mmCIF file of C-alpha atoms in Angstrom:
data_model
loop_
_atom_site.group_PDB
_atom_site.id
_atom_site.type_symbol
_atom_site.label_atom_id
_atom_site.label_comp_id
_atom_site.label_asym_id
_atom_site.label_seq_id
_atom_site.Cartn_x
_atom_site.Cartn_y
_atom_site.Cartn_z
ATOM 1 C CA UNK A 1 4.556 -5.543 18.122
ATOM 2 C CA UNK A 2 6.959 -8.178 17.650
ATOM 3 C CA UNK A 3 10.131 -7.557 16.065
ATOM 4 C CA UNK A 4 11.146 -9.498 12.759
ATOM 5 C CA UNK A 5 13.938 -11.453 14.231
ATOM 6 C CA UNK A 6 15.473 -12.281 17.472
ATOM 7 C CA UNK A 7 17.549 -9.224 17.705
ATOM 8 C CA UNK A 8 16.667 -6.728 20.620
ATOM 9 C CA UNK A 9 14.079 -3.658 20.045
ATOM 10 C CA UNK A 10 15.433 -0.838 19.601
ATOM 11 C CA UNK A 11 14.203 2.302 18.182
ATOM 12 C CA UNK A 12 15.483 3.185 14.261
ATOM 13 C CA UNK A 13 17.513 6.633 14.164
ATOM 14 C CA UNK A 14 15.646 9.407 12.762
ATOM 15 C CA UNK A 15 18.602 9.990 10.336
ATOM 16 C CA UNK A 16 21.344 8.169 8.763
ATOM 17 C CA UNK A 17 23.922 8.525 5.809
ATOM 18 C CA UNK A 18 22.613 6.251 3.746
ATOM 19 C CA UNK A 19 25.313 5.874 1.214
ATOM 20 C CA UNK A 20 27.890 4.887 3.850
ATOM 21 C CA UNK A 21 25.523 2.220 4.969
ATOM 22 C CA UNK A 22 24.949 0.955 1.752
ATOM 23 C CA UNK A 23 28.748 0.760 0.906
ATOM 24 C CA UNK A 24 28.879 -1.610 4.261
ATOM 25 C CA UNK A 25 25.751 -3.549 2.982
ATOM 26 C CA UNK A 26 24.482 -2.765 6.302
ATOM 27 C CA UNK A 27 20.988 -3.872 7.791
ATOM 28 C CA UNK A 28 19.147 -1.913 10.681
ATOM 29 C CA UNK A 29 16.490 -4.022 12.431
ATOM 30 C CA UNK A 30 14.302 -2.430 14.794
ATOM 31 C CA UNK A 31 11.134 -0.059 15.482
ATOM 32 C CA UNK A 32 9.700 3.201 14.612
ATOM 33 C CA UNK A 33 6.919 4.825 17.656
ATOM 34 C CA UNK A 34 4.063 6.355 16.009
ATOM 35 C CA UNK A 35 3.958 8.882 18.351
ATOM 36 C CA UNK A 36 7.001 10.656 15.366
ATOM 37 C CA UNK A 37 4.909 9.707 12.373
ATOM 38 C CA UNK A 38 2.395 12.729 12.028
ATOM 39 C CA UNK A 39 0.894 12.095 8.845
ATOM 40 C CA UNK A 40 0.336 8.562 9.438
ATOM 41 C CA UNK A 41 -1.042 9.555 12.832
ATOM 42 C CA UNK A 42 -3.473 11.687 10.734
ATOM 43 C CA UNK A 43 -4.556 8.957 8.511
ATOM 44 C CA UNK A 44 -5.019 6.516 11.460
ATOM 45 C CA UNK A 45 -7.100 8.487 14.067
ATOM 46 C CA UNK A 46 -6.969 6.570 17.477
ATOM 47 C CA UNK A 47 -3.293 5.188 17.268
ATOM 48 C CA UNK A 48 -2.462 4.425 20.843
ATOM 49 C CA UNK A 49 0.552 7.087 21.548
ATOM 50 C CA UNK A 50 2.750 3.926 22.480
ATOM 51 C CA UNK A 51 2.411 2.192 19.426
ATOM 52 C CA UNK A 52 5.105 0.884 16.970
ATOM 53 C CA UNK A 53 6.247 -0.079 13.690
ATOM 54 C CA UNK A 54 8.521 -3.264 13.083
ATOM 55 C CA UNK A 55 11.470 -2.703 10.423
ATOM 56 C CA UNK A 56 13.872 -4.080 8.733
ATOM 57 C CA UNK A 57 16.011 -1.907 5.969
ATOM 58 C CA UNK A 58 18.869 -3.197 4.177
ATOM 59 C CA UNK A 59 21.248 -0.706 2.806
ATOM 60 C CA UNK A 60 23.566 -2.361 -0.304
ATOM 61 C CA UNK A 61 24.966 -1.958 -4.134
ATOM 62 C CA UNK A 62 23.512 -4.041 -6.638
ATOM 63 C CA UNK A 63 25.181 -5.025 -9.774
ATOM 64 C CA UNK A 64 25.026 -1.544 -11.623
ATOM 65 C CA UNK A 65 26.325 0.485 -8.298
ATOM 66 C CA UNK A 66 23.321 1.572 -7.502
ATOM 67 C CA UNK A 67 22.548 2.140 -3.710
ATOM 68 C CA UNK A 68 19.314 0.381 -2.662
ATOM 69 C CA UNK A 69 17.214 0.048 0.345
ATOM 70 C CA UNK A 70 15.107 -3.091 0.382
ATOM 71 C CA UNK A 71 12.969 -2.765 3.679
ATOM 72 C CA UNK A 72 9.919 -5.202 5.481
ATOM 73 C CA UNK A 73 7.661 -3.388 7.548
ATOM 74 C CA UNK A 74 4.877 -4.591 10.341
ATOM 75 C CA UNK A 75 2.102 -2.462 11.645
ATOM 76 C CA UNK A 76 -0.672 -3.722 13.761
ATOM 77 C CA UNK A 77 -3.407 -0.597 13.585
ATOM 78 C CA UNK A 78 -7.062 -0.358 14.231
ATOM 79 C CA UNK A 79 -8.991 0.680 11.651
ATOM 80 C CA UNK A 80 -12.769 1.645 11.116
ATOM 81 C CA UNK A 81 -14.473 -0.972 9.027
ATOM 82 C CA UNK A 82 -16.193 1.331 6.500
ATOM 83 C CA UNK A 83 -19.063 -1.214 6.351
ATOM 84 C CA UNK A 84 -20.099 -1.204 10.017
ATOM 85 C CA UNK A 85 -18.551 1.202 10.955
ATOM 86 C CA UNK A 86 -16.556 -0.454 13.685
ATOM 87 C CA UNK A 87 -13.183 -1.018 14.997
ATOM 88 C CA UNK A 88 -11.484 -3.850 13.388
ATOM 89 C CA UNK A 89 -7.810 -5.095 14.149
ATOM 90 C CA UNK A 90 -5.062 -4.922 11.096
ATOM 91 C CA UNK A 91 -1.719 -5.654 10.615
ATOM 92 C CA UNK A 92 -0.106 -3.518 8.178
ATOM 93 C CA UNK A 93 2.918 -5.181 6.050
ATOM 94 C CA UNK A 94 5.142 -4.196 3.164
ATOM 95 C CA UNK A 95 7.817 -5.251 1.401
ATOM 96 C CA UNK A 96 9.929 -2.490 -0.639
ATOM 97 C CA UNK A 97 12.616 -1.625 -2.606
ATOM 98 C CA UNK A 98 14.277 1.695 -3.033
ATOM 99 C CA UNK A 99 16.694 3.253 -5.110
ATOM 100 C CA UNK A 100 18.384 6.162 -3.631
ATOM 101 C CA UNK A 101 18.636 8.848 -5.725
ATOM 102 C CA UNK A 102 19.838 12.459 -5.088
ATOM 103 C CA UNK A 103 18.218 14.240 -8.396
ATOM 104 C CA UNK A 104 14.988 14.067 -10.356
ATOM 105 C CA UNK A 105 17.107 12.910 -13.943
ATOM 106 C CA UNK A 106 18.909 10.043 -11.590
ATOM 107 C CA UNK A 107 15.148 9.011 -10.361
ATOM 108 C CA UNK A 108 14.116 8.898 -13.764
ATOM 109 C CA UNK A 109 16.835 6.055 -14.829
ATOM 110 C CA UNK A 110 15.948 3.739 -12.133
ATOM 111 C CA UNK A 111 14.405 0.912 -13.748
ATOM 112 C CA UNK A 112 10.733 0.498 -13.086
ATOM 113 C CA UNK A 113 11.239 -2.439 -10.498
ATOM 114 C CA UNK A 114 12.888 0.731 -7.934
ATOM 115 C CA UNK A 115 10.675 3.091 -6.262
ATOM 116 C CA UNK A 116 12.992 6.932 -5.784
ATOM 117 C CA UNK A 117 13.990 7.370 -2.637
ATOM 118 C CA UNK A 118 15.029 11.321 -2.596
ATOM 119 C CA UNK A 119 18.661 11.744 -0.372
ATOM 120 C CA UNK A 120 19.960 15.022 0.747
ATOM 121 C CA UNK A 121 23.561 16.043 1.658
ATOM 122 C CA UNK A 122 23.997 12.592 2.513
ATOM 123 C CA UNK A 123 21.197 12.393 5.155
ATOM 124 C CA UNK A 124 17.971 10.190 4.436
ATOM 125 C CA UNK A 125 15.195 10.586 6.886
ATOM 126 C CA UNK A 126 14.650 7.182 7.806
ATOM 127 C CA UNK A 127 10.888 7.599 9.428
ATOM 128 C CA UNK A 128 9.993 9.636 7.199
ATOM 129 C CA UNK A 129 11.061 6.139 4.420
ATOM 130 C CA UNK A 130 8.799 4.197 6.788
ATOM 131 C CA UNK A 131 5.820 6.336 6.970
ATOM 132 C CA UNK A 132 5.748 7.329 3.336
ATOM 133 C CA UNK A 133 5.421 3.177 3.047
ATOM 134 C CA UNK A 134 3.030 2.508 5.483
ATOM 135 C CA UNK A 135 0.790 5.656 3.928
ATOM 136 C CA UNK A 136 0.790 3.211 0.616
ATOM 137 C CA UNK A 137 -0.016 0.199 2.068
ATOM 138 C CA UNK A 138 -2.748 1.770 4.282
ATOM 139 C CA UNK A 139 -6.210 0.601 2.710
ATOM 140 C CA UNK A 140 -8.594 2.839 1.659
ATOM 141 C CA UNK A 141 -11.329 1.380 2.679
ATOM 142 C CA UNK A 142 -11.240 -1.250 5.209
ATOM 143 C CA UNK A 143 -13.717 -3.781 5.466
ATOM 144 C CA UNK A 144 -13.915 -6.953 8.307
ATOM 145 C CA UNK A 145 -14.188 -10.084 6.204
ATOM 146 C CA UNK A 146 -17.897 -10.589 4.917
ATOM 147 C CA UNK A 147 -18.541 -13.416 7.205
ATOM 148 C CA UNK A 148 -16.760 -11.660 10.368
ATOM 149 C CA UNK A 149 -18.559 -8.224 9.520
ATOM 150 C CA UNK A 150 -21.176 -7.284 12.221
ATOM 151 C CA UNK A 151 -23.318 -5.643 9.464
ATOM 152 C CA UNK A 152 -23.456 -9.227 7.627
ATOM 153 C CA UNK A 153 -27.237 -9.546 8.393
ATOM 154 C CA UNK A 154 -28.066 -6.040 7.585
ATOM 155 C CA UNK A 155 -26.084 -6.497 3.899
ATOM 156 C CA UNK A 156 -27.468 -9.946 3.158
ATOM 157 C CA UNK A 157 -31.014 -8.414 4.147
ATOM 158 C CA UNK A 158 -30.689 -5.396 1.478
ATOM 159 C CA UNK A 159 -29.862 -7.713 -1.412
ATOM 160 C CA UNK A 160 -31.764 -8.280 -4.021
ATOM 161 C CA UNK A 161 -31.814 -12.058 -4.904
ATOM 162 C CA UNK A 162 -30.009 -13.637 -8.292
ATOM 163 C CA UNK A 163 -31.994 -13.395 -11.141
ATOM 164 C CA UNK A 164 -32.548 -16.678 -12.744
ATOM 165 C CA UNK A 165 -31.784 -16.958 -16.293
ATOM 166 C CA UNK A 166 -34.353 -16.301 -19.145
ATOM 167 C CA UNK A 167 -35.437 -19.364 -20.719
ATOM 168 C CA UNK A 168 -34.110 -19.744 -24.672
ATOM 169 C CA UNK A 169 -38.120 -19.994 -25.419
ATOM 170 C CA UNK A 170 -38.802 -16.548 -24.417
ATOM 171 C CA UNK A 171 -39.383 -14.186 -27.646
ATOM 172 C CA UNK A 172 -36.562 -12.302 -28.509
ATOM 173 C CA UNK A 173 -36.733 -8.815 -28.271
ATOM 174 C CA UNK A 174 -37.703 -6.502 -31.131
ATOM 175 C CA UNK A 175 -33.829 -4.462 -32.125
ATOM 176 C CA UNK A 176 -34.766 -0.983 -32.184
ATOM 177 C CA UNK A 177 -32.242 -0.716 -34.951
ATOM 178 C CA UNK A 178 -33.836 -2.810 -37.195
ATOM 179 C CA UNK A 179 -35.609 -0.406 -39.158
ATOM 180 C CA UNK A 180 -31.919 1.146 -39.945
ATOM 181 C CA UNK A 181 -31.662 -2.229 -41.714
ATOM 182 C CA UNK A 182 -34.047 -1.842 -44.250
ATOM 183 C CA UNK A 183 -32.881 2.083 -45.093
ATOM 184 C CA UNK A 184 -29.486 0.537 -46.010
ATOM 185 C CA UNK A 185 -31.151 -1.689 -48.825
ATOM 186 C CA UNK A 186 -33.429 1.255 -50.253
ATOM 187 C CA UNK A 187 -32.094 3.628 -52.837
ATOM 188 C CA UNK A 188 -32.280 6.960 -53.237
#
């Protein structure tokens, strides 16, 4: 997987103090293996054990003081096309931006535009940031592109053709309700 930029690869720390990096508006560039990420591992059977995910996080204050993580991620994955059932290549991407947060009440004034990002004792678990993104962005069920799918002659032979329109001259049909009609002019 290619990185982002220019920069060397090198592999993202598992851990980092997040608020020092955002005081120094600080950006880590690099990669994540798969091999750590076990839940996406278990949402993506067949990841090859030396496969990687490209990142970029920047750590910074906005306006109000709040420390934020604005990240880019790239994933190329091969996924089961739910249609034919066969492998079909996928590159994952995301763009996001977190607010870090180190209580439930300071989640809840984030303003809607900042997804919580939970901190402990100054510690964020940076691959655990990544994975919990690419779980989101992960499709639920993949599908090849209609005209790329190798089922695209099996579909187009179960369809059922358009119906045409019914002409205007066709005789309406009787409203079942129109008996109801002539009970609201009777009196009792």
């Amino acid at each position: 997987c290619a990185p982002m930029s220019k920069a060397p690869i090198v592999e993202l720390p598992r851990s980092v103090d997040p608020n020092k990096l955002a005081e120094q508006n600080t950006t880590l560039e690099g990669v994540i293996p798969f091999r750590g990420l076990s839940r996406f591992r278990e949402a993506v059977p067949g990841l090859p054990e030396d496969g990687e995910c490209s990142v970029k996080l920047s750590f910074y204050r906005d306006g109000e003081r709040r420390r934020i993580v604005s990240g880019e991620l790239s994933a190329p994955v091969i996924l089961e096309c739910q249609r034919c059932m066969g492998d079909m290549q996928v590159t994952l991407e995301s763009r996001f931006d977190l607010g870090l947060v180190i209580s439930d009440e300071q989640a809840q004034r984030l303003p809607k535009a900042l997804e919580p990002f939970l901190v402990e004792d100054f510690n964020a678990d940076l691959w655990a940031m990544v994975e919990d993104e690419l779980l989101l962005v992960l499709p639920p069920f993949p599908l090849h592109e209609r005209e790329e799918c190798p089922a695209k002659e099996d579909l187009e032979a179960l369809e059922v053709p358009e119906a045409t329109e019914e002409p205007e001259t066709e005789q309406r049909k009787e409203n079942p309700f129109s008996v109801l009609a002539g009970l609201k002019t009777t009196k009792h």
